[in-house]
Coordinates of C-alpha atoms in Angstrom, one line a residue:
M1 CA -142.3 35.8 -204.6
S2 CA -141.9 32.9 -202.2
D3 CA -140.4 29.7 -203.4
F4 CA -142.3 28.2 -200.7
H5 CA -143.6 24.6 -202.2
Q6 CA -145.9 22.5 -199.6
A7 CA -145.0 19.3 -199.2
A8 CA -146.9 16.0 -200.6
P9 CA -148.9 13.5 -197.9
K10 CA -146.6 10.1 -199.1
P11 CA -148.0 6.8 -198.8
G12 CA -146.5 4.0 -197.0
N13 CA -147.0 0.2 -196.3
R14 CA -149.9 0.1 -194.8
F15 CA -149.5 -3.4 -193.1
R16 CA -147.0 -1.5 -191.3
T17 CA -148.3 2.1 -191.4
D18 CA -152.0 1.6 -190.4
P19 CA -152.7 0.4 -186.9
T20 CA -156.6 -0.4 -187.0
L21 CA -155.8 -2.8 -190.4
R22 CA -153.0 -5.0 -188.7
L23 CA -154.6 -5.2 -184.9
T24 CA -157.8 -6.2 -186.6
L25 CA -155.7 -8.9 -188.1
E26 CA -154.1 -10.0 -185.0
R27 CA -157.4 -9.7 -183.2
L28 CA -159.3 -12.1 -185.7
L29 CA -156.6 -14.9 -186.6
P30 CA -155.4 -17.1 -184.2
A31 CA -151.3 -16.5 -183.5
E32 CA -150.1 -18.8 -185.7
V33 CA -152.5 -17.9 -189.0
F34 CA -151.1 -14.1 -188.2
A35 CA -147.5 -14.9 -188.4
E36 CA -147.8 -17.1 -191.4
A37 CA -149.9 -14.4 -193.0
S38 CA -148.0 -11.8 -192.7
P39 CA -144.6 -11.7 -194.3
S40 CA -147.6 -11.8 -197.6
L41 CA -149.2 -9.3 -195.9
D42 CA -145.6 -7.1 -196.0
R43 CA -145.1 -8.2 -199.6
L44 CA -148.4 -6.5 -201.0
G45 CA -148.6 -3.8 -198.6
E46 CA -145.6 -2.6 -200.0
R47 CA -146.0 -3.9 -203.8
A48 CA -149.3 -1.4 -203.4
V49 CA -146.7 1.6 -202.6
T50 CA -144.1 1.0 -205.3
E51 CA -145.1 -0.8 -207.8
L52 CA -148.9 -0.9 -207.7
L53 CA -149.7 2.2 -207.8
P54 CA -148.0 4.0 -210.7
L55 CA -149.7 1.3 -212.6
A56 CA -152.8 2.6 -211.3
E57 CA -151.6 6.4 -212.4
Q58 CA -150.9 5.1 -215.5
A59 CA -154.3 3.0 -216.3
E60 CA -156.4 6.4 -215.1
R61 CA -154.5 8.3 -217.4
N62 CA -154.8 6.1 -220.5
P63 CA -158.9 4.5 -220.4
P64 CA -160.2 1.8 -222.1
Q65 CA -161.5 2.2 -225.9
H66 CA -164.2 0.5 -227.8
V67 CA -162.7 0.6 -231.5
P68 CA -166.4 -0.4 -233.4
Y69 CA -164.6 -1.3 -237.3
D70 CA -161.3 -2.2 -238.5
P71 CA -159.6 0.5 -241.4
W72 CA -161.9 -1.3 -243.8
G73 CA -165.5 -1.0 -242.1
R74 CA -165.7 -5.1 -240.8
R75 CA -167.1 -4.9 -237.8
V76 CA -164.2 -6.5 -234.9
D77 CA -165.4 -4.6 -231.5
E78 CA -162.2 -4.3 -230.3
L79 CA -161.4 -2.9 -226.3
R80 CA -158.6 -1.1 -226.0
V81 CA -157.0 -1.1 -222.5
D82 CA -153.7 0.3 -220.7
P83 CA -150.8 -2.7 -220.3
A84 CA -150.7 -1.2 -216.5
W85 CA -154.5 -2.6 -216.3
L86 CA -153.7 -6.1 -217.2
R87 CA -150.6 -6.0 -215.1
L88 CA -152.6 -4.9 -212.2
V89 CA -155.1 -7.5 -212.6
Q90 CA -152.0 -10.0 -213.0
I91 CA -150.7 -9.0 -209.5
G92 CA -154.0 -9.7 -207.6
Q93 CA -154.1 -13.4 -209.6
E94 CA -150.1 -13.9 -208.4
E95 CA -150.5 -12.5 -205.0
G96 CA -153.3 -14.7 -204.5
L97 CA -156.5 -12.6 -204.0
V98 CA -159.2 -15.0 -206.0
A99 CA -156.6 -18.5 -205.1
L100 CA -156.8 -17.9 -201.6
P101 CA -160.0 -19.4 -200.6
Y102 CA -160.0 -22.2 -202.7
E103 CA -155.9 -22.8 -201.9
T104 CA -157.0 -22.7 -197.9
P105 CA -153.7 -22.8 -196.5
Y106 CA -155.4 -20.7 -193.3
G107 CA -158.0 -23.3 -193.4
E108 CA -161.5 -21.4 -191.9
H109 CA -159.4 -18.3 -192.1
S110 CA -158.2 -17.5 -195.0
R111 CA -161.3 -15.4 -195.8
V112 CA -159.9 -12.6 -193.4
V113 CA -156.2 -12.9 -194.7
Q114 CA -158.1 -12.5 -198.4
A115 CA -159.9 -9.1 -196.5
G116 CA -156.4 -7.6 -195.1
L117 CA -154.9 -8.6 -198.6
V118 CA -157.6 -6.9 -200.3
N119 CA -157.8 -3.9 -198.1
L120 CA -154.2 -3.7 -199.0
Y121 CA -153.9 -4.0 -202.7
D122 CA -157.9 -2.5 -203.5
P123 CA -157.3 1.3 -202.9
A124 CA -153.9 1.3 -205.1
C125 CA -155.3 -1.1 -208.1
A126 CA -157.0 1.4 -209.7
V127 CA -160.5 -1.3 -209.1
A128 CA -158.6 -3.7 -211.5
D129 CA -160.1 -6.1 -208.5
C130 CA -163.5 -6.2 -210.8
P131 CA -163.1 -8.7 -212.2
L132 CA -161.4 -10.6 -209.2
V133 CA -164.2 -10.3 -207.6
M134 CA -166.3 -11.9 -210.1
T135 CA -164.2 -14.6 -210.5
D136 CA -164.2 -15.6 -206.6
G137 CA -168.0 -15.1 -207.0
A138 CA -167.9 -17.6 -210.1
A139 CA -165.5 -20.3 -208.8
R140 CA -168.1 -20.8 -206.1
L141 CA -171.2 -20.5 -208.2
L142 CA -169.5 -23.6 -209.8
L143 CA -168.6 -25.3 -206.9
Q144 CA -171.9 -25.0 -205.3
H145 CA -174.1 -25.8 -208.4
D146 CA -172.2 -27.4 -211.7
P147 CA -169.9 -30.0 -210.4
Q148 CA -168.4 -30.5 -214.3
L149 CA -168.2 -27.2 -215.5
A150 CA -165.9 -26.5 -211.4
R151 CA -163.6 -28.7 -212.6
R152 CA -163.1 -27.8 -215.9
Y153 CA -163.0 -24.1 -215.5
V154 CA -162.3 -23.3 -211.5
P155 CA -158.6 -24.1 -212.3
K156 CA -158.1 -21.9 -214.3
L157 CA -160.1 -19.0 -212.3
T158 CA -158.1 -19.5 -209.5
A159 CA -154.7 -20.0 -210.4
R160 CA -152.1 -17.2 -209.4
H161 CA -150.3 -17.2 -213.5
E162 CA -151.6 -17.3 -216.8
A163 CA -155.2 -17.2 -214.9
W164 CA -159.2 -16.4 -216.3
T165 CA -161.5 -13.9 -215.1
S166 CA -165.0 -14.5 -215.2
G167 CA -168.0 -11.4 -215.5
Q168 CA -171.5 -11.4 -214.1
W169 CA -173.8 -10.0 -216.3
M170 CA -177.6 -9.9 -214.4
T171 CA -178.2 -5.9 -215.3
E172 CA -180.2 -4.9 -217.8
K173 CA -181.9 -2.0 -219.4
E174 CA -185.5 -2.9 -217.8
G175 CA -184.5 -4.2 -214.6
G176 CA -181.6 -3.5 -213.2
S177 CA -181.6 -4.6 -209.5
D178 CA -184.8 -5.7 -210.8
V179 CA -184.0 -8.9 -213.0
G180 CA -186.8 -10.2 -212.9
R181 CA -187.4 -8.0 -215.8
S182 CA -184.4 -9.5 -217.6
S183 CA -185.6 -10.1 -221.7
T184 CA -182.1 -11.6 -222.7
T185 CA -183.5 -15.0 -224.1
A186 CA -182.4 -18.7 -223.8
R187 CA -183.1 -20.7 -227.1
R188 CA -182.4 -24.8 -228.2
S189 CA -180.4 -24.6 -231.5
S190 CA -181.3 -27.3 -234.3
D191 CA -177.6 -29.1 -232.8
G192 CA -178.9 -29.0 -229.1
R193 CA -176.5 -26.1 -228.4
W194 CA -178.2 -23.2 -226.4
L195 CA -177.9 -19.5 -228.0
L196 CA -178.4 -16.2 -225.7
N197 CA -179.9 -12.6 -227.6
G198 CA -179.7 -9.9 -225.9
T199 CA -178.4 -6.4 -224.9
K200 CA -177.0 -6.5 -220.9
W201 CA -176.7 -3.3 -220.1
F202 CA -173.8 -3.1 -217.3
T203 CA -171.0 -5.9 -218.1
S204 CA -167.7 -4.6 -216.0
A205 CA -165.3 -8.0 -217.1
T206 CA -165.6 -7.7 -220.6
T207 CA -161.4 -8.4 -221.3
G208 CA -162.5 -12.2 -219.3
Q209 CA -162.5 -15.0 -220.8
V210 CA -166.1 -16.2 -219.3
A211 CA -169.1 -15.0 -217.9
L212 CA -172.2 -16.0 -215.6
A213 CA -175.2 -14.6 -217.7
L214 CA -179.3 -15.1 -216.7
A215 CA -181.4 -15.8 -219.8
R216 CA -184.9 -16.5 -220.1
P217 CA -185.4 -19.9 -221.9
E218 CA -188.3 -20.2 -224.3
G219 CA -191.3 -20.9 -222.8
A220 CA -190.4 -20.8 -219.3
Q221 CA -192.5 -17.7 -216.7
D222 CA -191.9 -14.6 -216.4
G223 CA -190.9 -12.7 -213.2
S224 CA -187.1 -13.8 -211.6
R225 CA -189.0 -17.6 -211.6
G226 CA -188.1 -18.5 -215.0
L227 CA -184.7 -17.2 -215.4
S228 CA -182.2 -19.7 -215.8
L229 CA -178.2 -19.2 -215.7
F230 CA -175.6 -19.8 -218.5
L231 CA -172.0 -19.7 -218.7
V232 CA -170.3 -18.0 -221.4
E233 CA -167.1 -18.6 -223.3
L234 CA -166.7 -14.4 -225.1
R235 CA -164.0 -15.8 -227.2
R236 CA -163.8 -18.5 -230.2
P237 CA -161.3 -20.7 -230.4
D238 CA -160.1 -18.3 -233.5
G239 CA -160.2 -15.6 -230.6
S240 CA -163.5 -14.1 -232.7
W241 CA -166.3 -12.7 -230.2
N242 CA -168.8 -15.2 -229.2
G243 CA -172.1 -13.9 -230.7
I244 CA -170.9 -10.3 -228.8
E245 CA -171.2 -6.7 -229.8
V246 CA -169.7 -4.1 -227.8
R247 CA -173.0 -0.9 -228.0
R248 CA -170.1 1.1 -226.0
L249 CA -168.0 2.0 -223.5
K250 CA -170.3 3.7 -220.4
D251 CA -168.9 7.4 -219.3
K252 CA -168.6 7.1 -215.6
L253 CA -168.1 9.1 -212.3
G254 CA -165.5 7.0 -211.3
T255 CA -163.8 3.2 -211.9
R256 CA -162.2 5.2 -215.0
A257 CA -159.6 2.8 -215.8
L258 CA -161.9 -0.3 -215.8
P259 CA -163.6 -1.0 -219.1
T260 CA -167.3 -1.6 -218.1
A261 CA -169.7 -1.9 -221.2
E262 CA -172.9 -1.9 -222.9
L263 CA -173.2 -5.4 -224.8
D264 CA -175.5 -6.8 -227.2
L265 CA -175.8 -11.0 -227.3
K266 CA -176.3 -12.0 -230.6
D267 CA -177.4 -15.7 -231.2
T268 CA -174.0 -16.1 -228.1
V269 CA -173.1 -19.9 -228.0
A270 CA -173.2 -20.5 -223.7
V271 CA -173.8 -23.7 -221.3
P272 CA -176.3 -23.8 -218.4
V273 CA -175.1 -23.6 -214.8
G274 CA -176.6 -26.9 -213.7
E275 CA -180.7 -27.5 -214.6
I276 CA -182.8 -25.3 -216.4
G277 CA -184.0 -23.0 -214.0
Q278 CA -183.3 -21.4 -210.2
G279 CA -181.1 -18.9 -212.4
V280 CA -181.5 -16.0 -209.3
G281 CA -181.2 -18.7 -206.6
K282 CA -177.8 -19.8 -208.3
M283 CA -176.4 -16.1 -208.1
A284 CA -177.1 -16.2 -204.5
G285 CA -173.7 -17.8 -203.8
L286 CA -171.7 -15.6 -206.4
L287 CA -173.7 -11.9 -204.7
N288 CA -172.1 -13.2 -201.1
I289 CA -169.2 -13.2 -202.4
A290 CA -169.3 -9.8 -204.8
R291 CA -170.7 -7.9 -201.8
L292 CA -167.8 -8.9 -199.6
W293 CA -165.7 -7.9 -201.4
A294 CA -167.8 -4.4 -202.0
S295 CA -167.2 -4.3 -198.0
W296 CA -163.9 -3.9 -198.2
G297 CA -163.7 -2.0 -200.9
G298 CA -165.2 0.7 -199.1
P299 CA -163.6 1.0 -195.5
A300 CA -159.8 -0.2 -198.1
G301 CA -160.4 3.7 -199.9
V302 CA -160.7 4.8 -196.8
G303 CA -157.5 3.3 -194.9
H304 CA -155.5 4.6 -197.7
L305 CA -156.8 8.2 -197.6
L306 CA -156.6 7.9 -193.9
D307 CA -153.3 7.2 -193.7
L308 CA -152.3 9.9 -196.1
A309 CA -154.2 12.2 -194.1
R310 CA -152.2 11.1 -190.8
D311 CA -149.5 11.9 -193.0
Y312 CA -150.3 15.3 -194.2
A313 CA -151.2 16.7 -191.2
G314 CA -147.3 16.4 -189.5
K315 CA -146.4 18.2 -192.8
R316 CA -149.0 21.1 -193.2
E317 CA -148.5 23.8 -191.3
V318 CA -151.6 26.0 -190.2
F319 CA -151.2 29.4 -188.0
G320 CA -147.9 28.7 -186.9
K321 CA -148.0 24.7 -186.2
P322 CA -148.7 21.6 -188.0
L323 CA -152.3 19.9 -188.4
A324 CA -151.3 17.2 -186.0
Q325 CA -151.2 19.6 -183.2
Q326 CA -154.0 21.3 -183.4
P327 CA -156.7 20.1 -181.7
M328 CA -160.2 20.4 -184.0
H329 CA -158.2 18.7 -186.8
R330 CA -157.0 16.1 -184.2
A331 CA -160.8 15.5 -182.8
W332 CA -161.9 15.1 -186.7
L333 CA -160.1 12.6 -187.3
A334 CA -160.5 10.7 -184.5
R335 CA -164.3 10.7 -185.8
I336 CA -163.3 9.7 -188.9
A337 CA -160.7 6.5 -187.8
A338 CA -163.4 5.8 -185.0
E339 CA -165.4 5.1 -188.0
Y340 CA -162.8 3.3 -190.4
E341 CA -162.1 1.1 -187.2
A342 CA -166.2 0.3 -187.2
M343 CA -166.1 -0.7 -191.2
L344 CA -163.0 -3.0 -190.8
A345 CA -164.4 -4.9 -187.5
L346 CA -167.4 -5.6 -189.1
N347 CA -166.4 -6.5 -193.2
F348 CA -163.1 -8.5 -191.9
Q349 CA -166.1 -10.3 -188.6
T350 CA -168.5 -11.0 -192.0
A351 CA -165.2 -12.2 -193.8
A352 CA -164.7 -14.7 -190.9
L353 CA -168.8 -16.2 -190.8
I354 CA -168.6 -16.6 -194.4
G355 CA -165.0 -18.4 -194.1
A356 CA -166.6 -20.7 -191.4
A357 CA -169.8 -21.4 -193.3
E358 CA -167.2 -22.5 -196.3
H359 CA -165.5 -25.4 -194.2
G360 CA -168.8 -26.7 -192.9
A361 CA -170.0 -24.3 -190.4
D362 CA -173.5 -23.0 -190.3
G363 CA -174.3 -20.3 -192.4
T364 CA -177.6 -18.8 -191.6
L365 CA -175.4 -15.3 -190.0
S366 CA -173.2 -15.3 -192.7
R367 CA -176.5 -14.8 -195.5
L368 CA -178.1 -12.0 -193.3
M369 CA -174.3 -10.5 -192.9
A370 CA -174.1 -10.2 -196.2
P371 CA -176.0 -8.0 -197.5
L372 CA -175.8 -5.8 -193.8
T373 CA -172.7 -5.4 -194.0
K374 CA -171.8 -4.0 -197.7
L375 CA -175.0 -1.3 -196.7
A376 CA -173.2 -0.2 -194.2
C377 CA -169.9 -0.5 -195.1
A378 CA -170.5 1.5 -198.8
R379 CA -172.2 4.4 -197.0
Q380 CA -170.1 4.4 -194.2
A381 CA -166.7 5.4 -196.2
V382 CA -168.1 8.0 -198.6
W383 CA -168.6 9.7 -196.0
A384 CA -165.5 9.3 -194.8
G385 CA -163.9 9.6 -198.0
S386 CA -165.7 13.1 -198.2
E387 CA -164.1 14.8 -194.9
L388 CA -160.7 12.7 -195.5
L389 CA -160.9 14.9 -199.0
E390 CA -161.4 18.1 -196.9
S391 CA -158.4 17.5 -194.7
F392 CA -155.9 18.1 -197.9
G393 CA -157.7 21.4 -198.3
G394 CA -157.8 22.6 -202.4
A395 CA -155.7 19.7 -202.9
G396 CA -158.3 17.5 -202.2
Y397 CA -159.7 18.7 -205.1
I398 CA -157.0 18.7 -207.6
E399 CA -157.3 15.5 -210.5
D400 CA -153.4 15.3 -210.0
T401 CA -152.7 14.9 -206.7
G402 CA -155.0 11.5 -207.4
L403 CA -156.7 12.2 -204.2
P404 CA -160.3 13.2 -206.1
R405 CA -159.7 9.9 -208.4
L406 CA -159.5 7.5 -204.7
F407 CA -163.3 9.5 -203.7
R408 CA -165.0 8.8 -207.1
N409 CA -163.4 5.0 -206.8
L410 CA -165.8 4.9 -203.4
H411 CA -168.8 6.0 -204.5
V412 CA -169.4 2.7 -206.8
H413 CA -169.3 0.4 -203.3
C414 CA -173.1 1.9 -203.1
I415 CA -174.2 0.5 -206.6
W416 CA -172.3 -2.7 -207.3
E417 CA -174.5 -5.4 -206.1
G418 CA -177.5 -3.4 -205.0
T419 CA -177.9 0.2 -203.8
T420 CA -179.1 0.6 -200.1
S421 CA -182.2 0.4 -200.6
V422 CA -181.8 -2.8 -203.3
L423 CA -179.4 -4.4 -199.7
A424 CA -182.4 -3.4 -197.2
H425 CA -185.2 -4.8 -199.4
D426 CA -183.0 -8.0 -199.1
V427 CA -182.6 -8.1 -195.1
L428 CA -185.7 -7.9 -195.1
R429 CA -186.3 -11.0 -197.5
A430 CA -184.0 -12.9 -195.5
L431 CA -185.9 -11.7 -192.0
R432 CA -188.9 -13.5 -193.1
A433 CA -187.0 -16.5 -192.4
S434 CA -187.0 -15.7 -188.3
E435 CA -183.4 -18.7 -187.5
H436 CA -181.8 -15.4 -190.1
G437 CA -183.2 -12.7 -187.5
E438 CA -183.1 -15.3 -184.1
A439 CA -179.2 -15.6 -185.1
W440 CA -178.6 -12.4 -185.7
I441 CA -179.9 -11.3 -181.9
E442 CA -178.4 -14.1 -180.6
D443 CA -174.6 -13.6 -181.6
V444 CA -175.4 -9.8 -180.3
V445 CA -176.5 -11.2 -177.3
R446 CA -173.8 -13.7 -176.7
R447 CA -171.2 -11.2 -178.0
L448 CA -172.6 -8.4 -175.7
R449 CA -172.8 -10.9 -172.4
G450 CA -168.8 -11.7 -172.8
L451 CA -167.9 -8.2 -172.4
S452 CA -167.0 -7.7 -169.1
L453 CA -164.5 -4.6 -168.6
D454 CA -165.9 -1.3 -166.1
A455 CA -164.4 0.6 -169.2
T456 CA -167.6 -0.6 -171.6
R457 CA -170.4 -0.3 -169.1
G458 CA -172.4 2.7 -171.2
L459 CA -171.1 0.9 -174.6
R460 CA -173.1 -2.3 -173.1
Q461 CA -176.2 -0.1 -172.1
R462 CA -176.2 1.6 -175.1
I463 CA -176.0 -1.6 -177.0
E464 CA -179.2 -2.9 -175.0
N465 CA -181.5 0.3 -175.8
A466 CA -180.4 -0.6 -179.1
L467 CA -181.3 -4.5 -179.2
D468 CA -184.6 -3.3 -177.0
T469 CA -185.5 -0.8 -180.2
L470 CA -184.3 -3.6 -183.0
I471 CA -185.9 -7.0 -181.2
P472 CA -190.0 -6.1 -182.6
M473 CA -188.5 -4.6 -185.1
I474 CA -186.8 -8.0 -186.8
N475 CA -189.5 -10.3 -185.2
A476 CA -192.1 -8.4 -186.9
P477 CA -190.3 -6.0 -190.0
E478 CA -192.2 -3.7 -192.1
E479 CA -190.8 -2.4 -195.7
A480 CA -191.8 1.3 -194.9
Q481 CA -188.7 0.6 -192.2
G482 CA -186.7 -1.2 -194.4
R483 CA -183.5 0.8 -194.3
R484 CA -183.7 2.1 -191.0
L485 CA -183.6 -1.4 -189.6
A486 CA -180.8 -2.6 -191.7
W487 CA -178.9 0.1 -190.7
G488 CA -179.6 0.5 -187.2
M489 CA -178.6 -3.8 -186.9
A490 CA -175.3 -3.4 -189.0
R491 CA -174.7 -0.4 -186.8
T492 CA -175.2 -2.2 -183.5
Y493 CA -172.9 -4.9 -184.4
Q494 CA -170.5 -2.4 -185.0
A495 CA -171.2 -1.7 -181.4
V496 CA -170.3 -4.6 -179.8
L497 CA -167.6 -5.9 -182.0
L498 CA -166.3 -2.3 -181.0
G499 CA -166.5 -3.6 -177.7
E500 CA -165.2 -6.7 -178.7
A501 CA -162.1 -4.8 -180.1
A502 CA -161.9 -2.1 -176.8
E503 CA -161.4 -5.2 -174.5
W504 CA -158.6 -7.0 -176.4
R505 CA -156.8 -3.8 -177.0
L506 CA -157.4 -2.8 -173.4
R507 CA -156.2 -6.6 -171.8
V508 CA -153.7 -7.9 -174.7
K509 CA -151.9 -3.7 -175.6
R510 CA -152.6 -1.7 -172.4
D511 CA -154.3 0.5 -175.4
A512 CA -157.9 2.8 -174.9
A513 CA -157.6 3.7 -178.4
G514 CA -160.2 1.1 -179.2
L515 CA -162.5 2.4 -176.5
A516 CA -162.2 6.0 -177.6
A517 CA -163.4 4.6 -181.1
A518 CA -166.3 2.6 -179.5
E519 CA -167.1 5.4 -177.8
L520 CA -167.0 8.3 -181.0
F521 CA -168.8 5.6 -182.8
C522 CA -171.8 5.4 -180.3
A523 CA -172.1 8.9 -180.1
D524 CA -174.0 9.1 -182.8
G525 CA -176.1 6.7 -181.9
L526 CA -176.5 3.1 -183.2
V527 CA -180.8 3.5 -184.6
P528 CA -182.0 6.3 -186.7
A529 CA -185.2 7.7 -185.5
T530 CA -187.6 7.1 -187.8
V531 CA -189.4 9.8 -189.7
S532 CA -192.9 9.4 -187.9
A533 CA -190.8 10.0 -184.4
M534 CA -189.0 12.7 -186.2
L535 CA -192.2 14.7 -187.5
S536 CA -194.0 14.5 -184.4
A537 CA -191.2 15.8 -182.2
T538 CA -192.6 19.5 -184.3
G539 CA -196.1 18.2 -183.3
G540 CA -196.7 17.2 -187.0
S541 CA -199.9 15.3 -188.0
D542 CA -201.1 12.8 -190.3
I543 CA -197.6 12.2 -190.6
A544 CA -197.1 9.1 -193.0
A545 CA -199.2 11.0 -195.6
A546 CA -196.9 14.0 -195.1
A547 CA -193.4 12.0 -195.4
D548 CA -194.7 10.5 -198.1
A549 CA -195.9 14.2 -200.2
L550 CA -192.5 15.5 -198.8
A551 CA -191.2 12.9 -200.8
M552 CA -192.3 13.3 -203.6
G553 CA -192.4 17.0 -204.1
T554 CA -195.9 17.9 -202.7
A555 CA -198.4 19.3 -201.4
R556 CA -200.8 18.1 -198.0
P557 CA -203.0 19.9 -196.6
H558 CA -202.8 20.1 -192.8
A559 CA -205.2 18.7 -190.4

């Protein structure tokens, strides 16, 4: 009997071991900011390996529990979470993941440093960053729309110690992303307080102290225009729920340590955020921040898995030599790494745009880039995560290796804060105001003109070809082409950012790996083919109707 035991992949401090992460930060940050932020990044990279990962494993082994009644039949709706989960949230707060954009030690670059910290924290935290996402978004929203509430709550939300967390309660049974169908009502009581009644179908920050909730005041019009935004403190001063009953905890594909609940609101006392009305519009600022975090989470998981896969490739021997020496395996990892480079380039650049807008710069482009970045990075992360899971063979499918958990948690980023189609719709809405499309075109063209090395000539031509396809679509967007347009815009923007990164690495580091990443990424094309074009190539007719029939599984007679 063989006594062979395969050596397991070992995670490292990715601020040291992940060249893509480190070089992206070094390229985007001024030298003095990178030097000043590096100790914090290195510290969290080390804590992720030594402290966060064991806590995450414990939290995942002991998922949340809902205890509806005490032993004597009283309704208590106790939500029990493992202490490891609470500690993971606290560590995120201590490391400034919420505080940083409000302390602004790095000025407009604080969001980029925050992105680097989240990249290190997210894969090791059992998705404990979910309440931190909502808290960051809530603080930004309150500062934008209600100075009085901001003075009261933002210091609590952005503290590093004994900090509060916030939820965001939009989703209801009737609507999902179609928030205009929300049925939660708000009415004034005889003493002037606002009371909310209804059901919130997905609430992921149930261990927090406050939440921002949409509700329809009595007499308000139907649809999204009739909704207002309210702040709810989850508990009364005595610790009891504020008119909140927990229906159940969700049983989910991933994020299993995260207590996601269905809640009934029964005369829940709330405070309007700003004036009554324009609730959905007020939520836009929070959604931009939440989408930014979601765009970080996917690549963060991929970076962690890629780090493990590279380590494993040096330990796993196949056909007489390690995987790291197998040309096919190296080529496969290179293609995945190119996608990872594209994800980081895009989501860190969008962090820079949002950070600049928060410090007074024009925010036109960031409004468009938030949904584009989340759409692209979430989908790319699922593809890359699936490929990387396969690189561990059967071990990648075994629960106690921890690898399946990492892969499952990647999928949530395609759902949170809007699915791919919802985000494509949001891009189309933004493009109805011509300044958003114009800002995107001008920025891509400006960056393209800045590429000057002979080595990127072919890359520049591919980007120019993509622009020739995209610009007419941007100027006259059509819903049927929404996903194609959004995907093409995101990938084209990634390509020009990869071109910038490639030239920087060639000039500064004498390193051609960035150029290889750009070429491998662009080899798959930047703008997907249309359904009509694909079907026309096969000689089809009446293409639109045929495609509709295909989508719905119905027959379409041939003309």
